Short mmCIF file of N, CA and C in Angstrom, two decimals:
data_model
loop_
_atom_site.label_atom_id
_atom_site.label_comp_id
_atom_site.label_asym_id
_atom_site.label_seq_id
_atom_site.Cartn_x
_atom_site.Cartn_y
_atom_site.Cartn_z
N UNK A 1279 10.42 42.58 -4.21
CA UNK A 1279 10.42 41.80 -5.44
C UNK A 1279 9.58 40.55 -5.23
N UNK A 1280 9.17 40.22 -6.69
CA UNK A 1280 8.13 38.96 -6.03
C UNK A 1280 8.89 37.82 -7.39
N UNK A 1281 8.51 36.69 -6.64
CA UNK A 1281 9.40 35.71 -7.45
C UNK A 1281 8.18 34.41 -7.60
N UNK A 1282 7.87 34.23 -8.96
CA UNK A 1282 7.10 33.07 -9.36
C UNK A 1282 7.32 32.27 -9.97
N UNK A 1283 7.52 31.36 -9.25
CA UNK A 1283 7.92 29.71 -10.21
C UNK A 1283 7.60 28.83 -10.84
N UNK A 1284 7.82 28.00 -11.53
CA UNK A 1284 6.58 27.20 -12.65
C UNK A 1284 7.83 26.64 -13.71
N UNK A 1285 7.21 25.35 -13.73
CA UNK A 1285 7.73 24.48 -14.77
C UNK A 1285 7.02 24.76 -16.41
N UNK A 1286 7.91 24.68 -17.49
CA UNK A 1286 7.50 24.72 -18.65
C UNK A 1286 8.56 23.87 -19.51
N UNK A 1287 8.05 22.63 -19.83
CA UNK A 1287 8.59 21.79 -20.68
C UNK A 1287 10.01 21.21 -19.47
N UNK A 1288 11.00 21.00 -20.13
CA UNK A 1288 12.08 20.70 -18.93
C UNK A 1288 12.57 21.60 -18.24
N UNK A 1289 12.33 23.32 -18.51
CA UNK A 1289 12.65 24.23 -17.56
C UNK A 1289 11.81 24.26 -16.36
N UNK A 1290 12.44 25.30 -15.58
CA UNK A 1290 12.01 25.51 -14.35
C UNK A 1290 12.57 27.22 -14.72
N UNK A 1291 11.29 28.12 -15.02
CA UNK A 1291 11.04 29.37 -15.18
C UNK A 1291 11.11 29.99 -13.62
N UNK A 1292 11.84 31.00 -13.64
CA UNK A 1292 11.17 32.25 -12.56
C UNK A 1292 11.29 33.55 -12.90
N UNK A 1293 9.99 33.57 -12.72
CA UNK A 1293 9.10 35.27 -13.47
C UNK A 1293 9.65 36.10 -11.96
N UNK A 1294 10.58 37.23 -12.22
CA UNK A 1294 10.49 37.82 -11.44
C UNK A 1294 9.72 39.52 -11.79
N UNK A 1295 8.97 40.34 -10.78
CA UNK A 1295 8.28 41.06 -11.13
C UNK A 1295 8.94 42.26 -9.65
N UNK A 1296 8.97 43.46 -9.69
CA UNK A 1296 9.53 44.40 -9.27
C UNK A 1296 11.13 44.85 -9.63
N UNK A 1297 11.39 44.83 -8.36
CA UNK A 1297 13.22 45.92 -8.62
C UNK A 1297 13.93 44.48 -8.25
N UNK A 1298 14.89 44.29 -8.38
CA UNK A 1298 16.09 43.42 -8.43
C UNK A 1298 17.83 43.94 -7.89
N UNK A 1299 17.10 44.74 -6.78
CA UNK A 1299 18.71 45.26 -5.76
C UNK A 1299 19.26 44.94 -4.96
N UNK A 1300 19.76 45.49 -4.29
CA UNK A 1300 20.92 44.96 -3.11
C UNK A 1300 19.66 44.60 -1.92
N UNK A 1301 18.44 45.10 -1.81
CA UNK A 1301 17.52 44.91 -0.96
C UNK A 1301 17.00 43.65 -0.98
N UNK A 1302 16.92 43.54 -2.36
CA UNK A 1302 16.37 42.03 -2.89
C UNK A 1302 17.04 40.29 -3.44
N UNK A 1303 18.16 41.04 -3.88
CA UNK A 1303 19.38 39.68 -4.30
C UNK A 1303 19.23 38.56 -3.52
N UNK A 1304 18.92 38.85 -2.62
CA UNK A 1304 19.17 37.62 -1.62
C UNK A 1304 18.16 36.34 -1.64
N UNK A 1305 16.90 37.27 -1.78
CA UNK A 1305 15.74 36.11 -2.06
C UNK A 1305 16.24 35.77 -3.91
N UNK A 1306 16.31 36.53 -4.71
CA UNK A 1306 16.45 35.87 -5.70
C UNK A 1306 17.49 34.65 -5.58
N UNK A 1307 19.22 35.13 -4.86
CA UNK A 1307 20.17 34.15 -5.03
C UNK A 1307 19.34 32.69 -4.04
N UNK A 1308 19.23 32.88 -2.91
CA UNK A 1308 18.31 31.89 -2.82
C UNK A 1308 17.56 30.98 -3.09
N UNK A 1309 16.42 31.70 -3.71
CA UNK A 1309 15.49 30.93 -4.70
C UNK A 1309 16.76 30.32 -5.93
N UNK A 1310 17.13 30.50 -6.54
CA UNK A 1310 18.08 29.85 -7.46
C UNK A 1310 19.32 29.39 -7.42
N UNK A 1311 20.01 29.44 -6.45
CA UNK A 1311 20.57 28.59 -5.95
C UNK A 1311 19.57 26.85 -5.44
N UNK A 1312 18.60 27.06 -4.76
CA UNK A 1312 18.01 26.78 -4.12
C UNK A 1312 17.54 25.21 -5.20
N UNK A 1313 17.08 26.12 -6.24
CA UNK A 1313 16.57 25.34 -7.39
C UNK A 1313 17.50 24.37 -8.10
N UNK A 1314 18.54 25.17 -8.25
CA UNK A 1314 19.95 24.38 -8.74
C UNK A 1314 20.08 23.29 -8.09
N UNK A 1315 20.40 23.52 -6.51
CA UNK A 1315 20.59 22.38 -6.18
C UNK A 1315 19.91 20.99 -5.72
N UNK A 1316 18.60 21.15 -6.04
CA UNK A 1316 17.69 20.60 -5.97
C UNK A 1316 17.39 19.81 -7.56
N UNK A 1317 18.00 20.33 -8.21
CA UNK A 1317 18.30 19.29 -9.59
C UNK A 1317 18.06 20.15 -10.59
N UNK A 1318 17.52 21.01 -10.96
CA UNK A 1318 16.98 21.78 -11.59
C UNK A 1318 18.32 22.42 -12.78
N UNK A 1319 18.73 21.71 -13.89
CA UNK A 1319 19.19 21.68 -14.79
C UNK A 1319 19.20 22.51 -16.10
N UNK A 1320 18.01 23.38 -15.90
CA UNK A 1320 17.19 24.48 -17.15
C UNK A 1320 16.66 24.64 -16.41
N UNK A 1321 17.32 26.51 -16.56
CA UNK A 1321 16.54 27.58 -15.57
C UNK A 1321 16.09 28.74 -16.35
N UNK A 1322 15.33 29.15 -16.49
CA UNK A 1322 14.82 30.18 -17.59
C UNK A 1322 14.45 31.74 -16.37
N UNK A 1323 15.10 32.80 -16.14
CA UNK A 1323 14.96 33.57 -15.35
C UNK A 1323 14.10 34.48 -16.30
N UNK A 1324 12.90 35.31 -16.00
CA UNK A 1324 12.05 35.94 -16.97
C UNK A 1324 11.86 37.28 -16.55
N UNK A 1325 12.41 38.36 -17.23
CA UNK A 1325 12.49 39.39 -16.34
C UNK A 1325 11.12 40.61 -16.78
N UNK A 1326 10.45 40.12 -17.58
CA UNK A 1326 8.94 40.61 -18.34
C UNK A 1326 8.79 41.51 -17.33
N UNK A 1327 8.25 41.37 -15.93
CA UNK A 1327 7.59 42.64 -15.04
C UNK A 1327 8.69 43.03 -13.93
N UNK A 1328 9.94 43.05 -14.37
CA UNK A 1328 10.76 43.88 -13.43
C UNK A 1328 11.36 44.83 -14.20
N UNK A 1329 11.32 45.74 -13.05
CA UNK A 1329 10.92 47.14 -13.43
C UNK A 1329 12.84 47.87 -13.71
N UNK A 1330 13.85 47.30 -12.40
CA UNK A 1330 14.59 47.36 -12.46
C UNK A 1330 16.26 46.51 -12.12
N UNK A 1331 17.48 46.28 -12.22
CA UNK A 1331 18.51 45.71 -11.70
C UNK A 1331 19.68 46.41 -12.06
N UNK A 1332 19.78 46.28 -10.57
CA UNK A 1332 21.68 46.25 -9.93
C UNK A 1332 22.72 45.41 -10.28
N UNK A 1333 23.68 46.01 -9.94
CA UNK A 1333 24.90 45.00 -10.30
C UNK A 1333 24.65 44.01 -9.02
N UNK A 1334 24.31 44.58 -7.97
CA UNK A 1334 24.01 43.28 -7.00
C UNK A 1334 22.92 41.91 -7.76
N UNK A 1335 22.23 42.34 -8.62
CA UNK A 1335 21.55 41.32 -9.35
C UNK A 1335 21.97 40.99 -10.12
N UNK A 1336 22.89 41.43 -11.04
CA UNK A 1336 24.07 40.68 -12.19
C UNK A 1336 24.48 39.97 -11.37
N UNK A 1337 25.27 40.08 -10.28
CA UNK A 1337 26.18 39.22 -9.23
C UNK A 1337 25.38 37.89 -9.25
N UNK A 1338 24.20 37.93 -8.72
CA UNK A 1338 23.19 36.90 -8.41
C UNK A 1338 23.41 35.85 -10.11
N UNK A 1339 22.91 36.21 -10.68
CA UNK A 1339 22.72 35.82 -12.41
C UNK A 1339 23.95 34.94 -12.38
N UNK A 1340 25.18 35.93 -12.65
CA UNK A 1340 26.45 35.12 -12.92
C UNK A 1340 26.85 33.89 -12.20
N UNK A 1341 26.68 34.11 -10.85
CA UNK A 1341 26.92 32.99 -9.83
C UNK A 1341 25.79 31.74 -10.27
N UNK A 1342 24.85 32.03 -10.49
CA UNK A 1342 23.81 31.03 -10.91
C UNK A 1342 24.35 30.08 -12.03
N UNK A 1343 24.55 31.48 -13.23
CA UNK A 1343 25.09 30.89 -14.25
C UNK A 1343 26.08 29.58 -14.42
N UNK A 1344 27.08 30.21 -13.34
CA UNK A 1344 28.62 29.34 -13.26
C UNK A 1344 28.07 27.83 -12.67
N UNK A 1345 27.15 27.80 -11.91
CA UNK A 1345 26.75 26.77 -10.82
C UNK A 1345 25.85 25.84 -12.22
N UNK A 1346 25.66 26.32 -12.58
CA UNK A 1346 24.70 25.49 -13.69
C UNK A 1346 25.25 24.94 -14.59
N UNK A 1347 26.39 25.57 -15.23
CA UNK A 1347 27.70 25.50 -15.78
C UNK A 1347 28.33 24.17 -15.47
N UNK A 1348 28.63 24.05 -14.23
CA UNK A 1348 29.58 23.21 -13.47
C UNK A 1348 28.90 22.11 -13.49
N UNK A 1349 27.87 21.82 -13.65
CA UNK A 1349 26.65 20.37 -13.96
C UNK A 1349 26.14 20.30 -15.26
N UNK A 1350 26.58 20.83 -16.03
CA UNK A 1350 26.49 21.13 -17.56
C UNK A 1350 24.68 21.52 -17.74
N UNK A 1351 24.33 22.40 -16.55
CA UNK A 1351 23.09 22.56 -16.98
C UNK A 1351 23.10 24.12 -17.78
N UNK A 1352 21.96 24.88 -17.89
CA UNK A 1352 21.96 26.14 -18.32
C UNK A 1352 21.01 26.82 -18.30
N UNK A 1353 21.20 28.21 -18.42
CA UNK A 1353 20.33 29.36 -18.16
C UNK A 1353 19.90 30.14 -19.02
N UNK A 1354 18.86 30.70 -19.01
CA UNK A 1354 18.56 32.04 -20.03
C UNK A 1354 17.99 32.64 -19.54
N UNK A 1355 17.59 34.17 -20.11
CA UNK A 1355 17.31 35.07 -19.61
C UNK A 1355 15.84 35.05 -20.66
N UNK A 1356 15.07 36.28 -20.00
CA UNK A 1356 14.10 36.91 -21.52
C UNK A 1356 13.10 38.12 -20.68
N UNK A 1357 12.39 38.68 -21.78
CA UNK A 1357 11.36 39.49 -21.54
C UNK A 1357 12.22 41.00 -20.78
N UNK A 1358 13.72 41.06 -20.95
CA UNK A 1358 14.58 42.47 -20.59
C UNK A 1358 13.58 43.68 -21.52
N UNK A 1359 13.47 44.36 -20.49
CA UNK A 1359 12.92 46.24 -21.27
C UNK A 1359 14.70 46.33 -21.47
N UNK A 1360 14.31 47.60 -22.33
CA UNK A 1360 15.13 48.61 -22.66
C UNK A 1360 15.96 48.87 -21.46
N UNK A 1361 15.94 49.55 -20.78
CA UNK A 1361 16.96 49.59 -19.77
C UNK A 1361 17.18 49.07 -19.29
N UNK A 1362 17.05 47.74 -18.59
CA UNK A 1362 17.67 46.71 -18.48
C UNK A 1362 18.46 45.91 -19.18
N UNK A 1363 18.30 46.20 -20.34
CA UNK A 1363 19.08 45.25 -21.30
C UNK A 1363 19.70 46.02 -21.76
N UNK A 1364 19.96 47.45 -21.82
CA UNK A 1364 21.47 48.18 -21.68
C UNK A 1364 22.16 48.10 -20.31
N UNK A 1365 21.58 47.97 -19.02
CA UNK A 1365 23.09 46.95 -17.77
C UNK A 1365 23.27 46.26 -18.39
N UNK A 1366 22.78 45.14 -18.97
CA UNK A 1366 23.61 43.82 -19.21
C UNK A 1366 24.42 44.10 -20.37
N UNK A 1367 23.92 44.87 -21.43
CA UNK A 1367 24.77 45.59 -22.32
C UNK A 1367 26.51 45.96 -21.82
N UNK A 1368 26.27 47.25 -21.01
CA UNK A 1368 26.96 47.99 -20.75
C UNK A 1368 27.75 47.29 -19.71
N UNK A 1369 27.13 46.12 -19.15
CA UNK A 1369 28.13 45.80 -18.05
C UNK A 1369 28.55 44.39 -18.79
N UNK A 1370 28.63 44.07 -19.94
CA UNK A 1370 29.03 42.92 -20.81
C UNK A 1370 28.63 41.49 -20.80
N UNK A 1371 27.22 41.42 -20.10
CA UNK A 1371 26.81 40.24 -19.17
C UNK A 1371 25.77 39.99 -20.49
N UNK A 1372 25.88 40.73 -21.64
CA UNK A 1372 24.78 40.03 -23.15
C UNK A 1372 25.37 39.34 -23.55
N UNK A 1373 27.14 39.30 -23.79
CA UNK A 1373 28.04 38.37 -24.16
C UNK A 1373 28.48 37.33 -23.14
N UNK A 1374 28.11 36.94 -22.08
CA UNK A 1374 27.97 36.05 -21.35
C UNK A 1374 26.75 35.21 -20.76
N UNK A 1375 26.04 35.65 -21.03
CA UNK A 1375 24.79 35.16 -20.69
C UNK A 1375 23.60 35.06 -21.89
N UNK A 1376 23.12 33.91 -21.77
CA UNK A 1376 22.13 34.06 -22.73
C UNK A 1376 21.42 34.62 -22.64
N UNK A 1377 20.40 35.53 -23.64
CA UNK A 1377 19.05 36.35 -23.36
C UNK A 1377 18.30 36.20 -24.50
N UNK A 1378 17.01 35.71 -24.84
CA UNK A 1378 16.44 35.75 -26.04
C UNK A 1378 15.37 36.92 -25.89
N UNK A 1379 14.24 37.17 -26.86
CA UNK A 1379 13.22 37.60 -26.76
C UNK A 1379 11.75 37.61 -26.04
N UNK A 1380 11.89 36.11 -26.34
CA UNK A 1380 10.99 35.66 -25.25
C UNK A 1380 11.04 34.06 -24.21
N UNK A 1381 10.06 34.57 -23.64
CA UNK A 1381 9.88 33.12 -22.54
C UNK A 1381 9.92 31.63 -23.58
N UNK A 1382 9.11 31.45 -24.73
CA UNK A 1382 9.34 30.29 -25.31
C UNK A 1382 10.60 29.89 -25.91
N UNK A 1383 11.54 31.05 -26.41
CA UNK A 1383 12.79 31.23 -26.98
C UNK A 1383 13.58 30.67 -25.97
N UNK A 1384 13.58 31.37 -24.54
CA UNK A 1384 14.58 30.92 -23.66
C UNK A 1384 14.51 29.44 -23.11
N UNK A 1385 13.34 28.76 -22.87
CA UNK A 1385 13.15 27.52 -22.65
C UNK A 1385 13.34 26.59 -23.87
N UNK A 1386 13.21 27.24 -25.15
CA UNK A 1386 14.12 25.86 -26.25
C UNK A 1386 15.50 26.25 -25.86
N UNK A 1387 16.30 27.29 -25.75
CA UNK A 1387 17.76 27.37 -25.67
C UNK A 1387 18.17 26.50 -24.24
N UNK A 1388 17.40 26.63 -22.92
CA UNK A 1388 17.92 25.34 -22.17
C UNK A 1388 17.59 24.23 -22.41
N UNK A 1389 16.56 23.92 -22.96
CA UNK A 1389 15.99 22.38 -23.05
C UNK A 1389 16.90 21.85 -23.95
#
């Protein structure tokens, strides 16, 4: 998985591009954790060129979520295909997590 970072307006975006599994969670929880605690208050995760995710990558998401939560910052999601956005469907993480349509959508909902 490849993970690219970049500021847009008061977010702090990361475009991730490949699979999102138990192989990979780790650099993602990392990287965002990482960011969190480094101040990073609006996090916009962009899932446009990944191809796929695990519940090991929901895991990652939620934990992020809560941590951002707890500093009253926040997260969104965007750019989910179709099957991806039935996991988060099916595993109930659309009603917990924000997800818009797109990258500009998700950075007004944290900002």
């Amino acid at each position: 998985m490849e993970i690219n970072e970049l500021s847009e307006g008061k977010a702090t975006v990361l475009a991730l591009a490949g699979r999102l599994d138990s192989n990979t969670c780790g650099e993602l929880e990392s990287r965002l954790l990482g960011t969190i605690d480094a101040g990073a208050g609006a996090v916009v995760v962009d899932f446009a060129d990944l191809a796929y995710v695990s519940s090991a990558g929901l895991r990652v998401l939620l934990m992020a979520a809560k941590r951002l939560r707890a500093t009253s910052g926040k997260l969104a999601l965007c750019g989910l295909n179709d099957n991806i956005r039935e996991v988060f469907s099916m595993s109930g993480f659309d009603k917990i997590l924000t997800i818009t349509g797109s990258r500009a959508e998700a950075v007004d909902a944290v900002g």
